[in-house]
XYZ file of C-alpha atoms in Angstrom:
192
model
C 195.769 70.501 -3.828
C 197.221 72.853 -1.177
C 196.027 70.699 1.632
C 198.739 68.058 1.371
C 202.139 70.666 2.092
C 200.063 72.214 5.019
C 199.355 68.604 6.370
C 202.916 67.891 6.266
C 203.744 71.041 7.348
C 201.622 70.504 10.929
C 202.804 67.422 10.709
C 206.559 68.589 11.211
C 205.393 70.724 13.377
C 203.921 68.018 16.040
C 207.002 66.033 15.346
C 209.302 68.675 16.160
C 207.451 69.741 19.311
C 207.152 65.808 20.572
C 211.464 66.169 20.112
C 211.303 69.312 21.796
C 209.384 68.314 24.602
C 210.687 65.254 25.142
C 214.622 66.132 25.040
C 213.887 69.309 27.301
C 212.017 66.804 29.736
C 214.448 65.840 32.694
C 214.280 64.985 35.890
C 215.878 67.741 38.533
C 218.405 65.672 40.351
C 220.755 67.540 43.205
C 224.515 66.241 43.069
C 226.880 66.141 45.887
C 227.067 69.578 47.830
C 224.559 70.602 45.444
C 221.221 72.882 46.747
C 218.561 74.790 44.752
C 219.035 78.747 44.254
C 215.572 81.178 45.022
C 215.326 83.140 42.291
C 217.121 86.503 42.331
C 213.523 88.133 42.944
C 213.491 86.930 46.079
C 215.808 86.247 48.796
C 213.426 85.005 51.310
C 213.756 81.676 53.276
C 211.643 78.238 52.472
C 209.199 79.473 55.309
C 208.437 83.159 54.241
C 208.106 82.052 50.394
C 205.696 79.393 52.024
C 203.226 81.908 52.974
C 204.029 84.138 49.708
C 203.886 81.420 47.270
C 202.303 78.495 45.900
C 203.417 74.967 46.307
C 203.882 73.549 42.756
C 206.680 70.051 42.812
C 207.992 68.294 44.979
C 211.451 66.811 45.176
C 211.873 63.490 46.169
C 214.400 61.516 48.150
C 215.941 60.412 44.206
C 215.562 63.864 42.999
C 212.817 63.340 41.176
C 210.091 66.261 40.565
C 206.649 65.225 41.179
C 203.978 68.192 40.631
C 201.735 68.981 43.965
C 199.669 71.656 42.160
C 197.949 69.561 39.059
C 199.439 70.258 35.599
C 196.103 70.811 34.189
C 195.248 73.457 37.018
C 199.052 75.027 35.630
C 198.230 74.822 32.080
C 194.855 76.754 32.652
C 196.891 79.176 34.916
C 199.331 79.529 32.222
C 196.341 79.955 29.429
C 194.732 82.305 31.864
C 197.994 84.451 32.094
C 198.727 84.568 28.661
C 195.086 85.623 27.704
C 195.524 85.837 23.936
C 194.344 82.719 22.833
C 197.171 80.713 23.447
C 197.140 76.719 24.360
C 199.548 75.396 27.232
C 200.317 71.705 26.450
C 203.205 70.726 28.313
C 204.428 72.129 31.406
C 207.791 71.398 32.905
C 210.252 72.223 35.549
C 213.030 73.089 34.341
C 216.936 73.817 35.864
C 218.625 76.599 34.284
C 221.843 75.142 32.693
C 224.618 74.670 35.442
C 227.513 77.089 34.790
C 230.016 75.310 37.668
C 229.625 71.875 39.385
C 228.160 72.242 43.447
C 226.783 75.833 42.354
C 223.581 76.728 42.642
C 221.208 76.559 40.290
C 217.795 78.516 39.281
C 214.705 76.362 38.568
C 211.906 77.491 36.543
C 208.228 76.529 35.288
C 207.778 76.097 32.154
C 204.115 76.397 30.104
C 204.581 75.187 26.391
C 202.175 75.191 24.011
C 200.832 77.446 20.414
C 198.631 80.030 19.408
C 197.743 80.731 15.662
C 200.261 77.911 15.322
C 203.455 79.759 16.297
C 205.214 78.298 19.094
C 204.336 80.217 22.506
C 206.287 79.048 26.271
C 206.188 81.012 29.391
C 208.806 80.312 32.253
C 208.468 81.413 35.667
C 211.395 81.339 38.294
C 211.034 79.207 41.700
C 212.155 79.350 44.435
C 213.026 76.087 46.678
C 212.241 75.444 50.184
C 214.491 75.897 52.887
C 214.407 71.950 53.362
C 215.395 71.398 50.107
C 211.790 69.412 49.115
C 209.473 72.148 47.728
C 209.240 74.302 44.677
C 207.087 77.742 45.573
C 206.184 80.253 42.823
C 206.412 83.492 44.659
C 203.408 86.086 43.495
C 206.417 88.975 42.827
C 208.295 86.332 40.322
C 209.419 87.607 37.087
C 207.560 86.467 33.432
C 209.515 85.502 30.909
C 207.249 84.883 27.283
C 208.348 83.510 24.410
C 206.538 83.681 20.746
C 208.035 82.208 17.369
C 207.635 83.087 14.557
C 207.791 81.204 11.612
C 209.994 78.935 14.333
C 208.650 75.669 15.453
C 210.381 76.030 18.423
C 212.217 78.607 20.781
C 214.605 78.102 23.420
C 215.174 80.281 26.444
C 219.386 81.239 27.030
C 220.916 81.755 30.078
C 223.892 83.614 31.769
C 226.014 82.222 33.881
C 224.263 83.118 36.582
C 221.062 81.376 35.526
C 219.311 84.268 34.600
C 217.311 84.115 31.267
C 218.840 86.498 28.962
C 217.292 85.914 25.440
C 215.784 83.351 22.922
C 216.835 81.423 19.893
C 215.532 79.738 16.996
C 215.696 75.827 16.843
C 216.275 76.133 12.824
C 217.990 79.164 11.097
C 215.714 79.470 8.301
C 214.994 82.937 6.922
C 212.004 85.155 8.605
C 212.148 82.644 11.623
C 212.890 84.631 15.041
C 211.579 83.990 18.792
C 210.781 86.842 20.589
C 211.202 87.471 24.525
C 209.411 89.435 26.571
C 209.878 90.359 30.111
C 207.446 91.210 33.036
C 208.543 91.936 36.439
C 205.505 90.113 38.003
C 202.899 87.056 37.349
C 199.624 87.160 37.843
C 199.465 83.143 37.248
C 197.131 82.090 40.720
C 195.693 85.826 41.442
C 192.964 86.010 42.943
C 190.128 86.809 40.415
């Protein structure tokens, strides 16, 4: 008898987290005059982050973001990282919305997935190479977790700078909220 609202209920849920993760899906494309900002936790060239980082995407000669690192090997770093019990099921990179055309712009990974069924995403800044090609994850980057609840789905906002500066709901019901948390380092590819 109660099966049949909590059915529908996950059922909403999936649907809402298919539109989620399809209309936060985009391609990173660099306009004219446009290049990539390092994140502000580091301020190191392509070739220093090189040997301080890992590679994860490329960029291609259409500005297209192909992953060199596999996205299962990110979504078990990601599960590893959270260590709570939470599932990664879509991982992204992701530009931080641009506040002025030909500025630069902060790119970030993104794990997405749920624990307990609340909505759960992590987002990591990168840094790009100094050739404008490679996204590197320095080890010193900044964490930035996200947990709903009673949300089906939490966005990350930004400054004008790029920075993430909070959360928000993706429905104002009451009792929904997305929480943020902030860690000044990753542990995603330590050694174990």
């Amino acid at each position: 008898m109660n099966l049949l609202p909590r059915l529908l209920g996950l059922g909403l849920l999936a649907v809402l987290v298919s539109l989620l993760v399809l209309t936060s899906c985009e391609s990173v494309k660099r306009g004219a005059g446009e290049t990539a900002t390092p994140s502000k936790s580091s301020s190191t060239g392509g070739a220093a982050v090189a040997s301080d980082g890992r590679a994860i995407a490329q960029l291609d000669s259409v500005g297209k973001v192909s992953f060199k690192t596999p996205q299962a090997t990110l979504a078990a770093a990601f599960i590893r990282q959270f260590n709570d019990g939470t599932v990664i099921d879509k991982i992204i990179v992701r530009k931080a919305p641009p506040t002025n055309p030909g500025e630069k712009t902060t790119c970030f990974l993104v794990g997405m997935g749920l624990k307990n069924g609340n909505f759960r995403a992590m987002a990591l800044p990168l840094t790009l190479s100094s050739d404008g090609g490679t996204y590197y994850l320095p080890a010193s980057a900044a964490r930035y977790t996200l947990t709903g609840i009673g949300c089906p789905a939490c966005y990350f906002s930004f400054d004008d700078s790029g920075s993430i500066v909070g959360s928000s709901c993706s429905e104002n019901s009451g009792g929904s909220s997305c929480d943020l948390k902030v860690e000044p380092t990753n542990a995603l590819f330590a050694s174990r």
